[in-house]
Amino acid sequence: MIFAEKVVNVIRKLVEGTNFEVKCVPLQVVIRLLESAIRHNAVECDENVKTFIDRSEALLEQKRPAVLIHHLFSLYANPKVFQTRKPDGWLNVLQWCLTNIDDPSTTVFVRRQIQNVITQLSSADARRLMIISAVLQIFHKWTKQDNWNNQIVDVTTRILSHYSSDLVPEECLSLVDDIYNSPRIGENTIKFIVGLYKRNPSLKLQFGPDKWKNEANRIDVATLTLATNDGYIENSHDIMEIILPSPTFKIRHIILVINLLSEKQITEFMELWAKRTAKNFKFPLSDIAELLPKLKDRVPLQYIADFLLIIGARVIESCSILVALQQSFGSEIFETPEFAAYRDMIQKIVNEEKVMEIVSKNFYSPYVFTTCLLILHENYGGVPVELAIKCVLESPDPPPRRYCMQILTELSYFSLISTNVVVAIIETALEDMDSVMRFEGLAMAQLALQNYNNSSQCEIKSILNNWKDDRWIGTDVRKILNIPIEANTGSATHLIEEMMNALSIHRNDDDTMDCY
């Protein structure tokens, strides 16, 4: 970003004259402008800026809104701003940071900026100013079973990760003990603990179930430890034997460590997973799709086919599994003897009744609904006329509405629709904001005029007559009604009349006509 000289001068004047007792919005604007200008080298951290930074600390005691504090700490976290003082000069700000990290009411956005400010300190200064020990105490406090706060644990994890290479063995051991006894931890904390173990194999992480309060923590940490093992773990096979039987060991875990498993271990896991899945079908299909390529050349095809049979009807919830099969094993996979039962299952699942069931459940999901309409039209003798009518009259989404409208204007469908329904469809289509729908409505109206008797034709013409002055379809309507199109359409009088007529369409008598 390039700041013009005039803008820079305005920023300098604002910095010099800012009153830190005023309302939030002006201060927020000044702080954001200054931070952006410093970041883009448009403003130097001169004495005026240093004075501004010093005075801005008053905001911390004023209970200002979180959005203002967020932008203030974004300014403090700028390396150029942080270097305007020695580390000791930031002690009051750092103490405020520690107090507010420890406060559950602090917003996640403010915590993230607090983290950015604290990590501006070098490891030596963070240790000397007792920042590391204070963050450790906060981590210990909020990882307890009866005092758990995931957001506080996450931000303290990020700070400790920044200084992880300077943590002493006793501190590392205390962190590991906290994780043994804590409730569910997040991904950042898992990576942090594994990183500590990688740098300090002497920690001797224990992966037996008796040591951990939370089974999911045990499996996540053990799996990531094995997945990132580059020689610092000697008993990886023993760890694998401990965690594989766990009911918490999921597909996403085996994806990470499958290269460490033998064929026997993979097939044992697949059999265990199949037994558990028979009782609980809550698993992400994307994990299965990601696993399939990794099973190639590792286990017999029959195991893969039997494994997929367990998923059953859920296979049609997403195309990811069938796509993964085709990409990894080729389209001929479905013709192999091993996959005969799986192929038969899919053919039984994907029938007209099932497609209609999916349609009923996904009426308001435009892409799923449209895909089902295509399947019905191409494979099962066409879309039922009642479904197409319902879609045109009730669906809020353009793609399926357009598709069904195009179907209904085919003579084979049109002849099955009653006159009053045709009238309703034409009115709905002409009032649609979608131009495709409006022109399809005109096509249906033309079809009705060609096939209906005089009384029904009069009703259709009455509807069309309301649209003869419409800006977009008026000309086409006049052609259908055989109304002459005036040649002198450029005169001012004609244009005004056309505008007024257009505004009159579907207008209540007491509405105000806005000519703009």
XYZ file of C-alpha atoms in Angstrom:
516
model
C 0.000 0.000 0.000
C 1.299 3.464 -0.926
C 0.389 6.377 1.352
C 0.151 9.812 -0.259
C 2.063 12.608 1.465
C -1.200 14.347 2.393
C -2.439 11.188 4.086
C 0.834 10.806 5.993
C 0.577 14.410 7.191
C -2.986 13.813 8.389
C -1.854 10.701 10.296
C 0.976 12.656 11.944
C -1.436 15.406 13.038
C -3.877 12.849 14.411
C -1.079 11.143 16.350
C 0.065 14.435 17.849
C -3.395 15.643 18.832
C -5.156 12.464 19.958
C -7.053 12.668 23.213
C -7.216 9.244 24.851
C -10.359 10.137 26.751
C -12.563 10.403 23.620
C -14.952 7.795 22.286
C -13.877 4.479 20.825
C -14.460 4.998 17.099
C -12.112 8.006 16.479
C -9.359 6.358 18.539
C -9.799 3.098 16.692
C -9.422 4.867 13.340
C -6.252 6.682 14.451
C -4.678 3.487 15.828
C -5.447 1.502 12.683
C -4.138 4.249 10.400
C -0.926 4.558 12.400
C -0.312 0.799 12.491
C -0.883 0.480 8.746
C 1.373 3.461 7.982
C 4.192 2.038 10.135
C 3.795 -1.415 8.602
C 4.092 0.043 5.087
C 7.076 2.254 6.023
C 5.094 5.454 5.461
C 5.648 6.689 9.030
C 8.776 6.285 11.158
C 8.633 5.539 14.870
C 9.848 9.017 15.843
C 9.386 10.827 19.159
C 5.774 11.739 18.368
C 4.921 8.093 17.739
C 6.766 7.012 20.901
C 4.808 9.582 22.898
C 1.578 8.305 21.334
C 2.474 4.733 22.349
C 3.284 5.830 25.914
C 0.015 7.736 26.270
C -2.014 4.913 24.737
C -1.375 2.702 27.779
C -4.021 4.758 29.557
C -6.603 2.884 27.480
C -5.792 -0.369 29.278
C -7.223 0.964 32.537
C -10.346 2.458 30.964
C -12.312 -0.757 30.319
C -12.494 0.002 26.600
C -14.390 -2.229 24.110
C -12.623 -5.373 22.934
C -12.431 -4.111 19.336
C -10.366 -1.072 20.406
C -8.041 -3.203 22.559
C -7.636 -5.614 19.650
C -6.406 -2.841 17.338
C -4.239 -1.297 20.081
C -2.411 -4.587 20.625
C -2.111 -5.061 16.888
C -0.145 -1.785 16.982
C 1.960 -2.913 19.975
C 2.735 -6.235 18.246
C 4.277 -4.465 15.255
C 8.031 -5.233 15.615
C 8.972 -1.630 14.795
C 6.689 -0.338 17.544
C 7.808 -2.948 20.069
C 11.437 -1.979 19.496
C 10.766 1.637 20.504
C 11.290 0.504 24.123
C 13.512 -1.894 25.949
C 11.714 -5.060 27.053
C 11.452 -3.775 30.631
C 9.594 -0.733 29.320
C 6.725 -3.010 28.277
C 6.370 -4.573 31.722
C 3.054 -2.869 32.564
C 1.592 -3.936 29.221
C 2.907 -7.474 29.687
C 1.374 -7.704 33.163
C -1.948 -6.559 31.693
C -1.552 -9.264 29.036
C -1.038 -12.017 31.593
C -3.988 -10.849 33.685
C -6.312 -10.844 30.690
C -5.115 -14.159 29.273
C -6.168 -15.613 32.614
C -9.633 -14.052 32.313
C -12.256 -16.263 30.579
C -14.192 -13.160 29.468
C -11.342 -11.959 27.223
C -12.265 -12.417 23.564
C -10.333 -14.833 21.373
C -9.280 -11.968 19.062
C -7.753 -9.961 21.919
C -6.016 -13.106 23.204
C -4.478 -13.665 19.778
C -3.043 -10.116 19.722
C -1.822 -10.539 23.313
C 0.028 -13.636 22.145
C 1.615 -11.620 19.317
C 2.808 -8.955 21.778
C 4.282 -11.425 24.282
C 6.137 -13.379 21.598
C 7.970 -10.209 20.536
C 10.203 -10.881 23.557
C 13.342 -12.919 23.105
C 13.559 -16.168 25.062
C 16.095 -14.635 27.448
C 13.896 -11.606 28.167
C 10.759 -13.726 28.512
C 12.581 -15.863 31.061
C 14.126 -12.871 32.887
C 10.811 -11.028 33.136
C 9.177 -14.267 34.384
C 6.734 -14.335 31.474
C 7.368 -18.007 30.694
C 6.802 -19.109 34.283
C 3.599 -17.020 34.485
C 2.230 -18.551 31.275
C 3.107 -22.018 32.582
C 1.101 -21.346 35.743
C -1.895 -20.233 33.667
C -1.578 -23.404 31.544
C -1.453 -25.579 34.696
C -4.495 -23.796 36.130
C -6.778 -24.184 33.116
C -5.933 -27.780 32.159
C -7.431 -29.197 35.334
C -10.551 -31.342 35.021
C -12.725 -29.006 37.100
C -11.309 -25.765 35.663
C -11.016 -26.419 31.931
C -10.996 -23.596 29.377
C -9.958 -24.577 25.864
C -9.414 -21.005 24.600
C -7.043 -20.135 27.446
C -5.203 -23.441 27.055
C -4.863 -22.800 23.318
C -3.326 -19.313 23.617
C -0.942 -20.389 26.394
C 0.023 -23.367 24.228
C 0.883 -21.012 21.352
C 3.040 -18.836 23.602
C 4.831 -21.816 25.165
C 5.380 -23.301 21.694
C 7.218 -20.113 20.738
C 9.623 -20.640 23.654
C 9.552 -24.452 23.663
C 13.255 -24.845 22.866
C 14.082 -22.978 26.104
C 11.845 -24.960 28.439
C 13.812 -26.933 31.010
C 13.130 -30.678 31.555
C 11.194 -30.050 34.794
C 8.840 -27.670 32.993
C 8.364 -30.152 30.150
C 7.531 -32.924 32.618
C 4.966 -30.729 34.365
C 3.333 -29.951 31.005
C 3.137 -33.651 30.131
C 1.572 -34.412 33.526
C -1.023 -31.720 32.860
C -1.923 -33.368 29.557
C -2.190 -36.806 31.164
C -4.851 -35.445 33.521
C -6.633 -32.895 31.346
C -9.973 -33.138 29.525
C -10.054 -32.967 25.714
C -7.188 -30.885 24.316
C -7.005 -29.097 20.974
C -4.846 -29.722 17.922
C -2.274 -27.040 18.829
C -1.720 -28.554 22.269
C -1.332 -32.035 20.772
C 1.312 -30.763 18.336
C 3.045 -28.884 21.156
C 3.337 -31.961 23.398
C 4.562 -34.127 20.515
C 7.125 -31.439 19.658
C 8.368 -31.417 23.253
C 8.745 -35.195 23.181
C 10.594 -35.026 19.880
C 13.123 -32.544 21.310
C 13.327 -34.315 24.672
C 13.020 -38.111 24.239
C 13.996 -38.399 27.898
C 10.427 -37.315 28.754
C 9.403 -40.937 28.132
C 5.782 -40.337 27.208
C 3.634 -43.247 28.359
C 0.838 -44.384 26.066
C -0.861 -46.999 28.222
C -4.562 -46.306 28.868
C -4.127 -46.215 32.664
C -1.997 -43.077 32.511
C -4.448 -40.868 30.583
C -7.706 -39.372 31.832
C -8.926 -38.736 28.278
C -8.699 -41.584 25.757
C -8.960 -39.308 22.708
C -5.946 -37.309 23.945
C -3.945 -40.525 24.295
C -4.724 -41.720 20.777
C -4.171 -38.319 19.143
C -0.813 -37.739 20.838
C 0.390 -41.309 20.206
C -0.653 -41.246 16.540
C 1.003 -37.907 15.822
C 4.108 -39.059 17.694
C 4.373 -42.128 15.460
C 3.552 -40.189 12.295
C 6.370 -37.686 12.924
C 8.865 -40.255 14.179
C 12.192 -39.857 12.414
C 14.159 -42.192 14.641
C 13.733 -40.702 18.094
C 11.272 -43.467 19.094
C 12.627 -46.985 19.281
C 9.508 -48.839 20.435
C 7.096 -47.594 17.760
C 5.801 -51.144 17.134
C 4.910 -51.548 20.822
C 3.107 -48.189 20.870
C 1.116 -49.222 17.816
C 0.044 -52.460 19.478
C -1.175 -50.456 22.493
C -3.306 -47.946 20.583
C -4.741 -50.055 17.719
C -7.400 -51.858 19.828
C -8.746 -48.575 21.235
C -12.313 -47.716 20.148
C -11.095 -44.117 19.818
C -8.589 -45.101 17.118
C -10.378 -43.872 13.998
C -9.878 -43.838 10.221
C -8.139 -40.444 10.420
C -5.556 -41.976 12.755
C -4.735 -44.961 10.568
C -4.267 -42.612 7.594
C -1.395 -40.965 9.498
C 0.416 -44.167 10.467
C -0.551 -46.681 7.769
C 3.017 -46.796 6.439
C 4.105 -48.203 9.815
C 1.532 -50.988 9.812
C 1.814 -54.517 8.498
C -0.892 -56.084 6.351
C -2.022 -58.074 9.397
C -2.389 -54.918 11.517
C -4.315 -53.106 8.765
C -6.754 -55.983 8.259
C -7.219 -56.359 12.030
C -8.065 -52.676 12.286
C -10.512 -52.927 9.385
C -12.269 -55.847 11.059
C -12.443 -54.023 14.404
C -13.704 -50.870 12.724
C -16.372 -52.851 10.872
C -17.699 -54.295 14.152
C -17.867 -50.850 15.774
C -19.406 -49.243 12.708
C -22.203 -51.793 12.608
C -23.490 -50.109 15.797
C -22.587 -46.497 15.015
C -22.690 -44.983 11.541
C -21.370 -41.560 12.580
C -18.126 -41.299 10.637
C -16.969 -38.877 7.913
C -17.041 -40.338 4.417
C -14.149 -38.062 3.440
C -11.880 -40.087 5.757
C -12.815 -43.306 3.949
C -12.114 -41.661 0.589
C -8.701 -40.519 1.836
C -7.858 -43.989 3.160
C -8.692 -45.948 -0.015
C -5.608 -44.893 -2.053
C -3.388 -45.886 0.881
C -4.875 -49.387 0.955
C -3.807 -50.103 -2.616
C -1.196 -52.893 -2.747
C -1.344 -53.161 1.066
C -4.332 -55.487 1.549
C -6.282 -57.886 -0.721
C -9.147 -56.415 -2.767
C -11.649 -58.599 -0.938
C -10.837 -56.850 2.355
C -11.425 -53.458 0.741
C -14.731 -54.595 -0.779
C -15.954 -56.068 2.527
C -14.815 -52.907 4.307
C -16.878 -50.734 1.958
C -19.940 -52.974 2.273
C -20.139 -51.905 5.923
C -20.815 -48.317 4.821
C -23.956 -49.465 3.056
C -26.400 -46.853 1.814
C -24.238 -43.979 3.065
C -22.099 -44.355 -0.057
C -24.603 -42.253 -2.011
C -24.318 -39.335 0.431
C -21.138 -38.284 -1.335
C -19.393 -39.172 -4.573
C -15.996 -39.038 -2.825
C -15.749 -42.792 -2.152
C -16.656 -43.891 -5.673
C -14.330 -41.248 -7.134
C -11.478 -42.384 -4.861
C -12.050 -46.003 -5.886
C -12.001 -45.160 -9.570
C -8.927 -42.920 -9.317
C -6.939 -45.390 -7.204
C -7.934 -48.712 -8.735
C -9.375 -47.786 -12.142
C -12.977 -48.024 -13.325
C -12.540 -51.761 -13.924
C -12.506 -52.272 -10.134
C -16.308 -52.568 -10.205
C -16.085 -55.480 -12.655
C -13.797 -57.609 -10.464
C -15.234 -60.700 -8.696
C -14.234 -59.246 -5.320
C -16.437 -56.180 -5.882
C -19.456 -58.063 -7.281
C -21.405 -57.855 -4.003
C -20.532 -54.176 -3.609
C -21.649 -53.438 -7.172
C -24.953 -55.235 -6.591
C -25.507 -53.285 -3.373
C -25.047 -49.939 -5.145
C -27.404 -50.966 -7.952
C -30.078 -51.832 -5.387
C -29.564 -48.605 -3.471
C -29.633 -46.274 -6.451
C -33.181 -46.834 -7.689
C -36.063 -44.517 -8.480
C -37.555 -44.857 -5.015
C -34.247 -43.905 -3.368
C -33.742 -40.952 -5.699
C -37.239 -39.702 -4.841
C -36.427 -40.070 -1.152
C -33.289 -37.970 -1.626
C -35.350 -35.398 -3.529
C -37.847 -35.098 -0.676
C -35.057 -34.605 1.861
C -33.090 -32.136 -0.258
C -35.813 -29.971 -1.792
C -34.023 -26.853 -0.527
C -30.516 -28.013 -1.513
C -30.299 -26.758 -5.114
C -27.358 -28.819 -6.381
C -28.437 -32.118 -4.811
C -32.010 -31.504 -5.979
C -30.953 -30.627 -9.541
C -28.703 -33.696 -9.749
C -31.599 -35.921 -8.683
C -33.824 -34.320 -11.321
C -31.213 -35.113 -13.980
C -30.984 -38.733 -12.791
C -34.755 -39.101 -12.917
C -34.973 -37.520 -16.366
C -32.154 -39.589 -17.876
C -32.613 -42.957 -16.170
C -36.145 -43.397 -14.852
C -38.461 -42.171 -17.597
C -38.502 -38.513 -16.647
C -39.261 -36.219 -13.728
C -42.753 -36.777 -12.274
C -44.974 -33.930 -13.431
C -46.180 -33.217 -9.868
C -42.578 -32.824 -8.693
C -41.729 -30.485 -11.565
C -44.795 -28.327 -10.834
C -43.966 -28.170 -7.117
C -40.406 -27.154 -7.926
C -41.486 -24.289 -10.218
C -44.078 -22.974 -7.772
C -42.216 -23.482 -4.477
C -38.463 -23.893 -4.924
C -36.453 -20.780 -3.938
C -33.436 -21.783 -6.034
C -32.975 -20.879 -9.732
C -31.133 -24.033 -11.031
C -33.856 -26.630 -10.292
C -36.622 -24.116 -11.076
C -35.198 -23.421 -14.538
C -34.720 -27.115 -15.259
C -38.290 -28.007 -14.295
C -39.730 -25.040 -16.195
C -37.952 -26.193 -19.352
C -39.380 -29.690 -18.842
C -42.931 -28.418 -18.349
C -42.842 -26.474 -21.618
C -42.348 -29.753 -23.484
C -45.664 -30.786 -25.066
C -45.544 -34.259 -23.501
C -45.509 -32.687 -20.035
C -47.690 -29.689 -20.885
C -50.568 -31.913 -21.964
C -50.669 -33.473 -18.471
C -51.131 -30.175 -16.616
C -54.560 -28.749 -15.816
C -55.452 -25.275 -17.098
C -55.550 -23.608 -13.680
C -52.084 -24.983 -12.836
C -50.729 -23.738 -16.188
C -52.095 -20.283 -15.361
C -50.394 -20.377 -11.937
C -47.095 -21.486 -13.491
C -47.189 -18.732 -16.137
C -47.931 -16.068 -13.509
C -45.129 -17.355 -11.269
C -42.630 -17.508 -14.132
C -43.397 -14.002 -15.418
C -43.013 -12.538 -11.922
C -39.652 -14.282 -11.439
C -36.523 -12.115 -11.291
C -34.676 -14.713 -13.380
C -34.820 -13.818 -17.094
C -34.619 -17.508 -18.097
C -37.754 -18.244 -16.086
C -39.606 -15.280 -17.598
C -38.894 -16.330 -21.177
C -39.809 -19.944 -20.369
C -43.068 -18.545 -18.978
C -43.679 -16.823 -22.311
C -42.959 -20.100 -24.115
C -45.566 -21.867 -21.978
C -48.065 -19.051 -22.578
C -47.553 -19.393 -26.337
C -48.072 -23.143 -26.042
C -51.286 -22.557 -24.098
C -52.622 -20.140 -26.725
C -51.988 -22.760 -29.405
C -53.682 -25.618 -27.554
C -56.453 -24.114 -25.386
C -60.032 -23.137 -26.236
C -61.213 -19.536 -26.441
C -62.171 -19.063 -22.770
C -58.816 -20.370 -21.541
C -56.998 -18.314 -24.169
C -58.694 -15.170 -22.840
C -57.346 -15.882 -19.348
C -53.806 -16.341 -20.679
C -54.065 -13.171 -22.787
C -55.295 -11.238 -19.758
C -52.153 -12.260 -17.856
C -49.875 -11.384 -20.772
C -51.588 -8.041 -21.259
C -50.268 -6.958 -17.844
C -46.714 -7.393 -19.130
C -46.916 -5.758 -22.557
C -45.135 -2.630 -21.247
C -42.476 -4.453 -19.277
C -38.971 -3.227 -20.029
C -37.481 -6.702 -20.474
C -40.214 -8.884 -21.962
C -42.737 -6.317 -23.194
C -41.680 -6.607 -26.839
C -41.982 -10.413 -26.787
C -45.371 -10.198 -25.082
C -46.658 -7.841 -27.780
C -45.474 -10.218 -30.486
C -47.379 -13.090 -28.866
C -50.509 -10.920 -28.536
C -50.085 -9.539 -32.084
C -50.000 -5.968 -30.761
C -48.221 -3.592 -33.173
C -44.878 -2.328 -31.904
C -44.688 1.465 -32.190
C -41.844 2.720 -34.341
C -41.352 6.060 -32.562
C -39.980 4.597 -29.348
C -37.344 7.238 -28.863
C -39.565 10.240 -28.111
C -39.494 11.642 -24.601
C -43.268 11.343 -24.253
C -43.213 7.680 -25.230
C -40.360 6.909 -22.825
C -42.188 8.566 -19.924
C -45.392 6.712 -20.776
C -43.445 3.447 -20.950
C -41.856 4.121 -17.563
C -45.208 4.898 -15.956
C -46.796 1.811 -17.487
C -43.928 -0.345 -16.267
C -44.284 1.067 -12.755
C -47.987 0.291 -12.834
C -47.430 -3.429 -13.323
C -48.548 -5.312 -10.185
C -48.706 -2.051 -8.215
C -51.277 -1.463 -5.520
C -53.377 1.660 -5.996
C -52.005 3.320 -2.864
C -48.319 2.662 -3.689
C -46.056 5.598 -4.503
C -44.497 5.397 -7.985
C -40.777 6.181 -7.864
C -39.713 7.403 -11.312
C -36.044 7.160 -10.395
